[in-house]
XYZ file of C-alpha atoms in Angstrom:
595
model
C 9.556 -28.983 22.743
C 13.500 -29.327 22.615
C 15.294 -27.709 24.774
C 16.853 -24.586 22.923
C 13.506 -23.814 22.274
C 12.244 -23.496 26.340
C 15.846 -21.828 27.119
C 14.548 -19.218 24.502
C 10.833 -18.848 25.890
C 11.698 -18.678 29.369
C 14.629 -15.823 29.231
C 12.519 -13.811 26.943
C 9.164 -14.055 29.416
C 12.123 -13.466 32.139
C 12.968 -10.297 30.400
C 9.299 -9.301 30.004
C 9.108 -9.291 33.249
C 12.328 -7.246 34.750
C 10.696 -4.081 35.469
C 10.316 -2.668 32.220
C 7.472 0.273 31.776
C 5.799 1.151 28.753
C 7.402 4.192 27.823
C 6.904 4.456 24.019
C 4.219 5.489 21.581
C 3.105 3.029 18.859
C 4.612 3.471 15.690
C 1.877 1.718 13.637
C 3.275 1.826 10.098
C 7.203 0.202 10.402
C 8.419 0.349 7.560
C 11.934 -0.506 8.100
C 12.944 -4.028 7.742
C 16.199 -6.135 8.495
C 19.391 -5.066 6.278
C 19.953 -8.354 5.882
C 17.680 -10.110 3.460
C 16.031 -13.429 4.477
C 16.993 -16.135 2.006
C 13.624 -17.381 2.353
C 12.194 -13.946 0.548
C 13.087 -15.098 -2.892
C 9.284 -16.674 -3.608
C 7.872 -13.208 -1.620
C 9.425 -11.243 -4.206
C 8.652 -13.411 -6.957
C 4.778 -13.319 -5.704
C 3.831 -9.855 -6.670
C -0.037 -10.354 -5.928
C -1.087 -11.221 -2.421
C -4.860 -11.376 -0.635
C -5.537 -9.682 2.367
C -8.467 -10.960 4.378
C -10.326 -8.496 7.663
C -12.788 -10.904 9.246
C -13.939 -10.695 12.636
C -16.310 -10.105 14.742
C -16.632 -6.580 13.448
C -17.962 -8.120 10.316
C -21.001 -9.116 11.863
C -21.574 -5.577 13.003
C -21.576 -4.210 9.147
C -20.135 -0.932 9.871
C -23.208 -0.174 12.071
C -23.538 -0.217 16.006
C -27.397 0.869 17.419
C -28.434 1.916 14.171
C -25.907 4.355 13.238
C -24.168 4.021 10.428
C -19.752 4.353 10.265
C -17.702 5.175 7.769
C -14.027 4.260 6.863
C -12.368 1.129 8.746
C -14.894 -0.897 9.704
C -12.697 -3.016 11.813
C -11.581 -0.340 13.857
C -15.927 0.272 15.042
C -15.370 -0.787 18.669
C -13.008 2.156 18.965
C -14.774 4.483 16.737
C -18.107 4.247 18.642
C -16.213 3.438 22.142
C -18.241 0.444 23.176
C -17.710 -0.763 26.028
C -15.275 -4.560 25.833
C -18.305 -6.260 27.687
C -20.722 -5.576 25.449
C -18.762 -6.161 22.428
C -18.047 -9.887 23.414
C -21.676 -10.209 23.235
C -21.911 -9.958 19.764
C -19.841 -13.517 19.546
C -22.995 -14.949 20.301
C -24.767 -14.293 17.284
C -21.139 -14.841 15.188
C -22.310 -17.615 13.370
C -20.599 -17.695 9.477
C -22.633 -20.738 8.254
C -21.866 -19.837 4.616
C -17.880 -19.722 4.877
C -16.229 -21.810 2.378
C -12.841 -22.516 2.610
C -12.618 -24.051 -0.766
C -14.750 -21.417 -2.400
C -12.305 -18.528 -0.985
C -9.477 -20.571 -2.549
C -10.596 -20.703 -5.634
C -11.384 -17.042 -5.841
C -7.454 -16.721 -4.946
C -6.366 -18.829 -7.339
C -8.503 -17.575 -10.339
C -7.466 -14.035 -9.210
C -3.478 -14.915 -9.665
C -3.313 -14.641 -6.260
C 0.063 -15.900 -4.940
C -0.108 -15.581 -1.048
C -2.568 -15.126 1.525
C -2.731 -13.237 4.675
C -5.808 -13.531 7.197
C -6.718 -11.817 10.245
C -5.945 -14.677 13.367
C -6.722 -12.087 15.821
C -7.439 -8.268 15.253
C -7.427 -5.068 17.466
C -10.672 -6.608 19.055
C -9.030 -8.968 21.022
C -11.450 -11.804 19.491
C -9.753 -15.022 17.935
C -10.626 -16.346 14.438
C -9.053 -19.273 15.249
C -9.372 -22.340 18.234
C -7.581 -20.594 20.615
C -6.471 -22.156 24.156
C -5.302 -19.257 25.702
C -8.912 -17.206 25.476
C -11.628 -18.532 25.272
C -12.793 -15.497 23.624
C -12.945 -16.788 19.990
C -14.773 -18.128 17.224
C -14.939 -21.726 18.605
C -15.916 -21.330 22.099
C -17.706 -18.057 22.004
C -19.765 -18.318 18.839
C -22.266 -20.722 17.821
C -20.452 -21.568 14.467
C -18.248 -23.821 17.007
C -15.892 -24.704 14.282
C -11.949 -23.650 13.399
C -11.766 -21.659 10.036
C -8.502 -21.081 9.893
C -7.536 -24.646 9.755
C -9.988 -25.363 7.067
C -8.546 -22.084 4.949
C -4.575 -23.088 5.723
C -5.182 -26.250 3.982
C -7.124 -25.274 1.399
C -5.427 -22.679 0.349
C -1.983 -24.591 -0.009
C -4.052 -26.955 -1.964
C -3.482 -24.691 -4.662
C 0.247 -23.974 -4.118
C -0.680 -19.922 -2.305
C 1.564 -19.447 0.332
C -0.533 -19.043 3.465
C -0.181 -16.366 6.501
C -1.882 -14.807 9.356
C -2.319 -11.131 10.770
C -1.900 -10.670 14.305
C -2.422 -7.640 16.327
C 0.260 -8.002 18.984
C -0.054 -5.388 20.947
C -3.952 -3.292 20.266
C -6.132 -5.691 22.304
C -9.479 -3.834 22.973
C -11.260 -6.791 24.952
C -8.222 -6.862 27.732
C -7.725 -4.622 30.422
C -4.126 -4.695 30.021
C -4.118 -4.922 26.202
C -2.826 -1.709 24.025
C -5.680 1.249 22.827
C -8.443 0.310 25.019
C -8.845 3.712 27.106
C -12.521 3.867 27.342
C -12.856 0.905 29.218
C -9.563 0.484 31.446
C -7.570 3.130 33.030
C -4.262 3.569 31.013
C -2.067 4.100 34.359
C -3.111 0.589 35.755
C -1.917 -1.452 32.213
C 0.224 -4.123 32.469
C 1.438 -4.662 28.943
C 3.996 -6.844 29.574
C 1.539 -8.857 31.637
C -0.621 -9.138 28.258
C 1.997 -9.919 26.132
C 3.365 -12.840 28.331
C -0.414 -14.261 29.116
C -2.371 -13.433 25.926
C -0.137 -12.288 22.520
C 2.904 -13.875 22.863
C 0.805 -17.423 23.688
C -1.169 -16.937 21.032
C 1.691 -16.346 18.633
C 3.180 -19.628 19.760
C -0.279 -21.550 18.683
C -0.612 -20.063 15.257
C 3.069 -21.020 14.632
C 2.466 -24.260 16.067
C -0.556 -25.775 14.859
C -1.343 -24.764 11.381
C 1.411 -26.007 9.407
C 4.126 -23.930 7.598
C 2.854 -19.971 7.263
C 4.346 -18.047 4.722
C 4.365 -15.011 6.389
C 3.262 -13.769 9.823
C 1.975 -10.250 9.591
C 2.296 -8.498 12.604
C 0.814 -5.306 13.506
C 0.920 -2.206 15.887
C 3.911 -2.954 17.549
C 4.295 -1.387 20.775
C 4.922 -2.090 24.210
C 8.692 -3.382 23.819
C 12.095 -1.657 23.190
C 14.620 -3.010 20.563
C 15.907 -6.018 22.804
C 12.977 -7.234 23.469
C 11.168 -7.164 19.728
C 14.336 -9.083 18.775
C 13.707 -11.539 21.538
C 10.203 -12.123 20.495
C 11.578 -12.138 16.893
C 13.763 -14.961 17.883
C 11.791 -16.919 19.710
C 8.951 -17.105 16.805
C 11.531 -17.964 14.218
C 12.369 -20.837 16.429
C 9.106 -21.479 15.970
C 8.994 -21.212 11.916
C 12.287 -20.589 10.517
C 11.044 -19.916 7.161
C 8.407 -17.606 7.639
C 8.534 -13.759 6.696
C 7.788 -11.565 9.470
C 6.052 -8.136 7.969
C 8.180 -5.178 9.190
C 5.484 -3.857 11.745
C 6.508 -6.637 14.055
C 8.858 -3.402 15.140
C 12.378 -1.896 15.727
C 13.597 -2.501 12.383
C 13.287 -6.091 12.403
C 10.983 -7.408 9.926
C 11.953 -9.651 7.393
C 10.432 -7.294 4.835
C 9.202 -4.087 4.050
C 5.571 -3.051 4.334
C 4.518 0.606 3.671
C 1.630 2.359 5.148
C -1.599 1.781 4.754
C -2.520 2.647 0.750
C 0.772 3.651 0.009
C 3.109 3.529 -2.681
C 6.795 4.548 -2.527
C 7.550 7.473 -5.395
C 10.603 5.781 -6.967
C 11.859 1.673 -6.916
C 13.123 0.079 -3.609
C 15.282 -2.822 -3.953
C 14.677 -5.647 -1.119
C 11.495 -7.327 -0.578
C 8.187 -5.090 0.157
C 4.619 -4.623 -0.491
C 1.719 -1.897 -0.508
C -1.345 -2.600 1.241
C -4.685 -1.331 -0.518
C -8.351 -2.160 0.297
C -10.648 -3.014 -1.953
C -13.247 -0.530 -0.911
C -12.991 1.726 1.512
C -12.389 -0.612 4.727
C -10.417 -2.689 5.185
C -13.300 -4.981 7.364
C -16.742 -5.562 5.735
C -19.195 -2.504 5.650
C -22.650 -3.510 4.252
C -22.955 0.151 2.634
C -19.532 0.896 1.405
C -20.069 0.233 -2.181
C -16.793 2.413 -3.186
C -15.043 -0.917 -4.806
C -12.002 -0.322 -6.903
C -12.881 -1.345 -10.864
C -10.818 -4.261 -12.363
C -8.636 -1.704 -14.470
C -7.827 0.297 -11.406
C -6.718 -3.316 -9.610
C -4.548 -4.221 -12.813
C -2.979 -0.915 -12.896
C -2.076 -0.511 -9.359
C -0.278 -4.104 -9.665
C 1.645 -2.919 -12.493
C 2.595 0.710 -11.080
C 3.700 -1.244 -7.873
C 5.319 -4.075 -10.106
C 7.361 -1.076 -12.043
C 8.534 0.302 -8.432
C 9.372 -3.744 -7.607
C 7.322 -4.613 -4.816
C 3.967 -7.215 -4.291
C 0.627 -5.495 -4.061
C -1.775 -7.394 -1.252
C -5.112 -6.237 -2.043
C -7.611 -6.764 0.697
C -11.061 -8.257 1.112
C -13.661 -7.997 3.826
C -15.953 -11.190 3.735
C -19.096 -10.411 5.646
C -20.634 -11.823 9.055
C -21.849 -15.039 7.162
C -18.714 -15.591 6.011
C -19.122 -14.487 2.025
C -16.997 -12.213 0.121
C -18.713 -9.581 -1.619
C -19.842 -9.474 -4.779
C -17.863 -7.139 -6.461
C -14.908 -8.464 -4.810
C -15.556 -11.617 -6.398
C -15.901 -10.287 -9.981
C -13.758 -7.676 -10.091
C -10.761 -10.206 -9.040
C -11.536 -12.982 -11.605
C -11.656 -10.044 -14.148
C -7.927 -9.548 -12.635
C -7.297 -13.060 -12.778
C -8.354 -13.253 -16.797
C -5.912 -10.388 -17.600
C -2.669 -11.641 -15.126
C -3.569 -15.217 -17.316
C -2.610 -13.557 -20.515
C -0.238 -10.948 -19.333
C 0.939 -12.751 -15.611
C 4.706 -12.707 -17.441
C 5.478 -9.164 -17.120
C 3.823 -9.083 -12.990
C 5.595 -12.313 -11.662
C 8.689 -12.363 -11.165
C 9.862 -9.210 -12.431
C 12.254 -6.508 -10.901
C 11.062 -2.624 -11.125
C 11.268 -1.223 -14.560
C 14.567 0.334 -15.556
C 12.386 3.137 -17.788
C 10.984 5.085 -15.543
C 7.052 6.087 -15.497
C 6.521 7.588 -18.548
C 2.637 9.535 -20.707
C 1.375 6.362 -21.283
C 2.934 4.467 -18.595
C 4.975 2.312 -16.757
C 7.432 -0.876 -16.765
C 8.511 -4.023 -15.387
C 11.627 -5.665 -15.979
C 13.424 -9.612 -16.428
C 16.939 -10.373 -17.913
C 16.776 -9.741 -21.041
C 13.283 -8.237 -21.465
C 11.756 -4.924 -20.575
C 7.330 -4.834 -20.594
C 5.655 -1.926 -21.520
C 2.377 -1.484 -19.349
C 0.159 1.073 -21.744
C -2.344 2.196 -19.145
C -2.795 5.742 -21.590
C -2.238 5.205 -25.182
C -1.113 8.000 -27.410
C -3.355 9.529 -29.707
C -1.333 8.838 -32.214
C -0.484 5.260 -31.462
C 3.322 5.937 -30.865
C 4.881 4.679 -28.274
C 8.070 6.287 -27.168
C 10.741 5.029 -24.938
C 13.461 6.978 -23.931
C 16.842 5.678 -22.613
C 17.308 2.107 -24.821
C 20.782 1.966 -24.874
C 20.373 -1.871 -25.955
C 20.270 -3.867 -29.264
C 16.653 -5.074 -29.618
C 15.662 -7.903 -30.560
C 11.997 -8.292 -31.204
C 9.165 -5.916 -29.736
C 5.892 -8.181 -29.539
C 2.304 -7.567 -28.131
C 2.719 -10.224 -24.797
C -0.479 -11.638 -25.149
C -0.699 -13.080 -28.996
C 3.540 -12.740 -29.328
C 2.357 -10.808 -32.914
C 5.523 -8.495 -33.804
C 5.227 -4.782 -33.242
C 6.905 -2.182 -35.971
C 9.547 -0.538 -34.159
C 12.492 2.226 -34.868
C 15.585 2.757 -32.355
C 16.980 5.799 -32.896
C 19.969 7.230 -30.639
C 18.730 5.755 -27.654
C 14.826 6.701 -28.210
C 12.624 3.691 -29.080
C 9.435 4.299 -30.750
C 6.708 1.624 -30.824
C 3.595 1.070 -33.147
C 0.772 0.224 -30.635
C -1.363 -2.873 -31.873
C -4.425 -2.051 -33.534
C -6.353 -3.588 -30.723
C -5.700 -2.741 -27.601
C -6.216 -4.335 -24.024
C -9.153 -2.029 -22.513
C -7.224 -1.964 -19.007
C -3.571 -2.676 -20.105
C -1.961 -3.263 -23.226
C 1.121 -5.221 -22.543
C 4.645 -4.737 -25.245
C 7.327 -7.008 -24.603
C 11.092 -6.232 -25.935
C 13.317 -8.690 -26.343
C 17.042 -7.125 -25.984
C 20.992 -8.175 -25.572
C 23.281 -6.701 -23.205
C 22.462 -4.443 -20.457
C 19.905 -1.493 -20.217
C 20.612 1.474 -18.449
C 18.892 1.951 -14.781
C 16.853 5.516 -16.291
C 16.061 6.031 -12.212
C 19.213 6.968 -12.552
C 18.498 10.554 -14.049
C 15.281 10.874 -14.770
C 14.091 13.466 -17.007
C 10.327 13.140 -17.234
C 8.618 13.317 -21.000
C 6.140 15.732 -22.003
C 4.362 15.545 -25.042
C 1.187 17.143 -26.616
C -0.190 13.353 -27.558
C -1.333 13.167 -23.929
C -3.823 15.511 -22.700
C -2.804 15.625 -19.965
C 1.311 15.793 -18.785
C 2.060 15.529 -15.080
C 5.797 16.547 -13.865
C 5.875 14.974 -10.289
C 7.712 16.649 -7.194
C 9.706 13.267 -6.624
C 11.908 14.617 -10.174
C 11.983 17.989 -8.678
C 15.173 19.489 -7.743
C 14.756 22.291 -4.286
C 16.860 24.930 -2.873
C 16.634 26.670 -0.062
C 14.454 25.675 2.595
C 12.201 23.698 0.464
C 11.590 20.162 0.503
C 10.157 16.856 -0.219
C 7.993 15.047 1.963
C 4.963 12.934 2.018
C 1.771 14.189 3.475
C -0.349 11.225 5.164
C -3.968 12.128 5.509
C -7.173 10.812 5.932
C -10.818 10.500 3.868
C -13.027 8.594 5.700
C -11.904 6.943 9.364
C -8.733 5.111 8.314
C -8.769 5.724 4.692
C -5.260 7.168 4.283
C -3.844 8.838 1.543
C -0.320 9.673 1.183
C 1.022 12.209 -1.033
C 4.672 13.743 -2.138
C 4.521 17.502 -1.730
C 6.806 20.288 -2.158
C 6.961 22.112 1.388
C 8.722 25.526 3.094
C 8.771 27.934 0.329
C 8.664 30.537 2.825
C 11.457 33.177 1.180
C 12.557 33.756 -2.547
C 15.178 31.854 -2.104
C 13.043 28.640 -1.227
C 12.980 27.410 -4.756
C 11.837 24.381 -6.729
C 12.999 23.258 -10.203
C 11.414 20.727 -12.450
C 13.433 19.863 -16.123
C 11.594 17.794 -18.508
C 11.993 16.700 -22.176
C 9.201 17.999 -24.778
C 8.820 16.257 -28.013
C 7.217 19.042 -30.184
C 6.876 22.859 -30.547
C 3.615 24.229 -29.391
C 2.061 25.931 -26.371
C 0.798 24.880 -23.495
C -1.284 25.491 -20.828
C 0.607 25.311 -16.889
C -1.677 24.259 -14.041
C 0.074 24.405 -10.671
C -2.019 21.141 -8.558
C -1.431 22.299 -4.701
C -2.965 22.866 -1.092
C -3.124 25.725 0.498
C -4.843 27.260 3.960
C -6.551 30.273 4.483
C -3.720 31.928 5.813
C -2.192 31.031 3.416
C -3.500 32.032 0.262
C -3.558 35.538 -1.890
C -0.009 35.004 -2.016
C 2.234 35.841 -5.046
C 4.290 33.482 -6.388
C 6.629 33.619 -9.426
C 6.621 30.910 -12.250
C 9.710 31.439 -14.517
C 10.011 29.153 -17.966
C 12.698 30.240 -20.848
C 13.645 33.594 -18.821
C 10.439 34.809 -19.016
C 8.498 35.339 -15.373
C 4.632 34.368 -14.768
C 2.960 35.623 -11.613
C 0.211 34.348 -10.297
C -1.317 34.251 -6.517
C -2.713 31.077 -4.258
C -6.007 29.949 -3.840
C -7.187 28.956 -0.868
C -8.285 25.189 -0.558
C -7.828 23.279 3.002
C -6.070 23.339 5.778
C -3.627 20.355 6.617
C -4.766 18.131 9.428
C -3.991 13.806 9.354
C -7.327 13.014 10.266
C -9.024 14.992 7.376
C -9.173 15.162 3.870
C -6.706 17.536 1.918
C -7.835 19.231 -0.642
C -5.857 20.076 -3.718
C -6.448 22.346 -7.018
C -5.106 22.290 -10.478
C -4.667 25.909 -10.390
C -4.672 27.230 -13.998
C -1.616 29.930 -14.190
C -0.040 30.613 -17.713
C 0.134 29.742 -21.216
C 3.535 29.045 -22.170
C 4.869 28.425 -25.568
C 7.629 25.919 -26.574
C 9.582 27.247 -29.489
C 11.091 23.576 -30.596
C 11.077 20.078 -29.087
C 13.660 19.776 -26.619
C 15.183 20.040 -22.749
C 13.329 22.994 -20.715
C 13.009 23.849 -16.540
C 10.119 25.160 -14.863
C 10.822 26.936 -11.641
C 8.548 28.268 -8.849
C 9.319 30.510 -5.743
C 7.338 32.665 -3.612
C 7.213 36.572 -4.489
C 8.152 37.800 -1.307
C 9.013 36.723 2.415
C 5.822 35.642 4.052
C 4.153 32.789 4.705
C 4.551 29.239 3.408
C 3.321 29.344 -0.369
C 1.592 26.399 -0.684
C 1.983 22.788 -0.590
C 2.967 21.654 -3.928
C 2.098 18.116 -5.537
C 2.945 18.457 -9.240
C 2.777 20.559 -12.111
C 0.762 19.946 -15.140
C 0.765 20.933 -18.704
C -2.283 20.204 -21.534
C -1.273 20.891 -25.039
C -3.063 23.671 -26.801
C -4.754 22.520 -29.736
């Protein structure tokens, strides 16, 4: 070790040490990064598909502990059913993941069109997946599978040119008396956390960073424990370590090298920079022998694209089992994934967010030069049309056979004939076009139009006044399964108003459903819909009550049928009747043509 690097090691385990108390509570979803952008980010944001792997000891345990069943997070079952840290370790001793392949798990990556990996080194469960020296509670010394996966995977895994990365929990440690979360077991008022992250996390950090080659990324998680100074110290000192590895933004403080958002969560409009969404395959993010909830291979190609068209990576996660195989469905459904990014990997890789925002039948991606249509609902009647092409196209093609599409620019409205056959998930339309489109983010007038069914005007294009406001409700189904979803909040008075403009493309009517929440207390309320000067009244339903650790219930509240004398620009606005209580919590309005 030179010395610049023990200069850095021994002031920051000095500072550790000064006297500083754990004052702080976790905040376990950072999702503020550095300002500056690492140089090194340029093949992150070029990745756009990543692999998350959960495997631990909790793997073994299936989602069950003395024959009852949990639900949700199955890595999170030592704190769901509070077992004692003694007992858990005991469960090592039957860890034995005979049927692990490193090479098979590679190849499932690479047939996916998986571009990076990220594996659990050492979750909240204090137990190493790796040959650790520090503890010798991990897979090598406490198991009978005696043997280092993780260097086995690393090299695999680059094998096929997929950048490779671990997960560690720095500062949840359930098997440590002074480790974070563990209150069942040890007395919260005689923690040392400092003590555990200078003997356990911050030793542990070194030997991932040391012996297992260059790591793409290091994902940290559950930050806690350490003011600003001191994250950036430990920052430092593991970028000594690795100087060109990305550092997920829940290492803390602002200081990530990239942006991560919550747990299942997608931001409502582009970000620029480098970030991803996290989404399980299932319902947990570790294995669970009876969660069978696994997401189809059209609803894994379309949340790519809608996170693509928002320009960030989707890392969709896995949860191999105790013996060390991925399940089934997991397997098919990401080779089926694989097949379609083979033929249609082009408008995914690489790309920025789509300059035309979501649209009926859609979303996009963009490149220099070339915009990609992702149909994910196709018109009835096989028009597609794409507002805001200020550009001279040209060539429209279907991506996957380059056949040329019939197309018509008019103003700055493109409409595109849809090939006769179309992709069952995604049908992917390239245009080709000179000079430089328009950012439609920019103002954003959604598009309704009675060739849909259905026609959903999001909040995020809303427009409040008042007290009203945006914000995003995080919630729960199951333990850990979070949702998170844009509301309208506050309409409390008349004046508390919300406004949403949209473009219609024919005459006709059509029926308004109001999709909200709303308590008890809430509801028999009257609230006032007004379209084309004309009011609509209509009163609140009750559904649930808002609470973060349960599910929120919403319904698509029929309320009016309004007609639309000619195609054209038109606002919907809603406000409570009266002062009283808050009206609901608003998540979109929709409209179905009447046929």
């Amino acid at each position: 070790m030179n010395h610049f690097k023990k200069i850095l090691i021994c002031s920051f385990l000095y500072f550790l040490t000064a006297g500083f108390s754990f004052a702080q509570d976790i905040d376990r979803w950072d999702k503020e990064a550095n300002e500056k952008e690492n140089p090194n980010a340029i093949w992150f944001k070029n990745a756009k598909f990543g692999m998350f792997i959960h495997w631990g000891l909790y793997s073994k345990l299936a989602g069950v502990w003395k024959d009852k069943d949990y639900y949700g997070s199955g890595e999170w079952l030592m704190n769901q059913a509070k077992i004692p840290a003694s007992e858990y370790a005991k469960v090592a001793s039957s860890f034995n993941p005979v049927k692990f392949n490193a090479q098979e798990w590679a190849d499932l990556a690479k047939d996916a069109g998986i571009r990076y990996m990220v594996i659990t080194a050492k979750h909240h469960e204090g137990f190493a997946m790796y040959d650790s020296k520090v503890s010798d509670f991990n897979i090598v010394k406490a198991s009978p599978y005696g043997k280092d996966p993780m260097k086995a995977l690393a090299d695999a895994t680059r094998k096929k040119g997929i950048q490779f990365g671990f997960y560690y929990s720095q500062f949840l440690d359930w098997h440590e008396p002074n480790g974070g979360g563990n209150k069942w077991d040890f007395k919260e008022a005689d923690k040392d956390y400092l003590k555990y992250y200078k003997e356990k996390s911050i030793p542990q950090l070194k030997e991932l960073l040391t012996n297992y080659g260059n790591l793409g990324i290091v994902w940290f998680d559950m930050p806690g424990g350490l003011n600003k100074q001191q994250t950036q110290e430990l920052v430092d000192e593991m970028h000594a370590l690795q100087p060109k590895s990305l550092f997920s933004s829940r290492v803390g403080q602002g200081l990530g090298d990239y942006r991560t958002f919550g747990d299942s969560e997608i931001p409502a409009t582009p970000i620029k920079g480098a970030w991803e969404s996290i989404y399980t395959h299932n319902d947990s993010w570790g294995y669970i022998s009876h969660d069978m909830n696994f997401k189809s291979p059209e609803e894994i190609i379309h949340l790519l694209a809608n996170v693509a068209s928002k320009g960030g990576n989707l890392m969709l996660n896995v949860g191999p089992d105790g013996e060390g195989k991925i399940p089934y469905y997991s397997e098919k459904f990401l080779r089926a994934t694989g097949l379609w990014l083979k033929a249609n990997g082009e408008s995914i890789y690489e790309s920025t967010y789509g300059l035309i925002p979501a649209q009926p039948w859609g979303v996009t991606t963009s490149k220099p030069g070339k915009l990609f249509l992702h149909v994910l609902n196709p018109p009835k009647d096989g028009k597609i049309v794409v507002p805001g092409v200020n550009s001279s196209i040209t060539k429209v093609y279907r991506l996957t056979d380059k056949k040329a599409l019939k197309y018509a620019l008019k103003g700055q409205t493109l409409t595109v004939d849809m090939p006769l056959s179309a992709d069952p998930h995604n049908t992917v339309i390239a245009i080709s076009y000179t000079g430089s489109l328009n950012d439609g983010y920019l103002n954003n007038i959604p598009t309704v139009s009675p060739q849909y069914d259905t026609n959903m005007l999001e909040v995020v294009n809303a427009k409040t006044s008042g007290a009203a406001k945006q914000e995003t409700l995080t919630y729960s189904h199951y333990f850990g399964d979070w949702k998170h979803t844009p509301c309208i909040l506050n309409m409390v008075k008349p004046d508390d108003q919300v406004a949403f403009k949209f473009n219609i493309t024919a005459a006709g009517d059509y029926k308004v459903l109001l999709e909200y929440s709303c308590a008890e207390e809430n509801a028999k309320q009257e609230g006032i819909m007004e379209f084309e000067h004309k009011v609509y009244k209509f009163q609140t339903l009750r559904t649930s009550e808002f609470n973060s650790g349960k599910p929120l219930l919403f319904i698509k509240h029929p309320v009016a049928i309004i007609s639309v004398p000619k195609e054209g620009q038109y606002t919907i606005k809603l406000r409570p009747e009266a002062n009283a209580k808050e009206l609901f919590k608003l998540k979109s309005i929709i409209l179905h043509p009447v046929l």
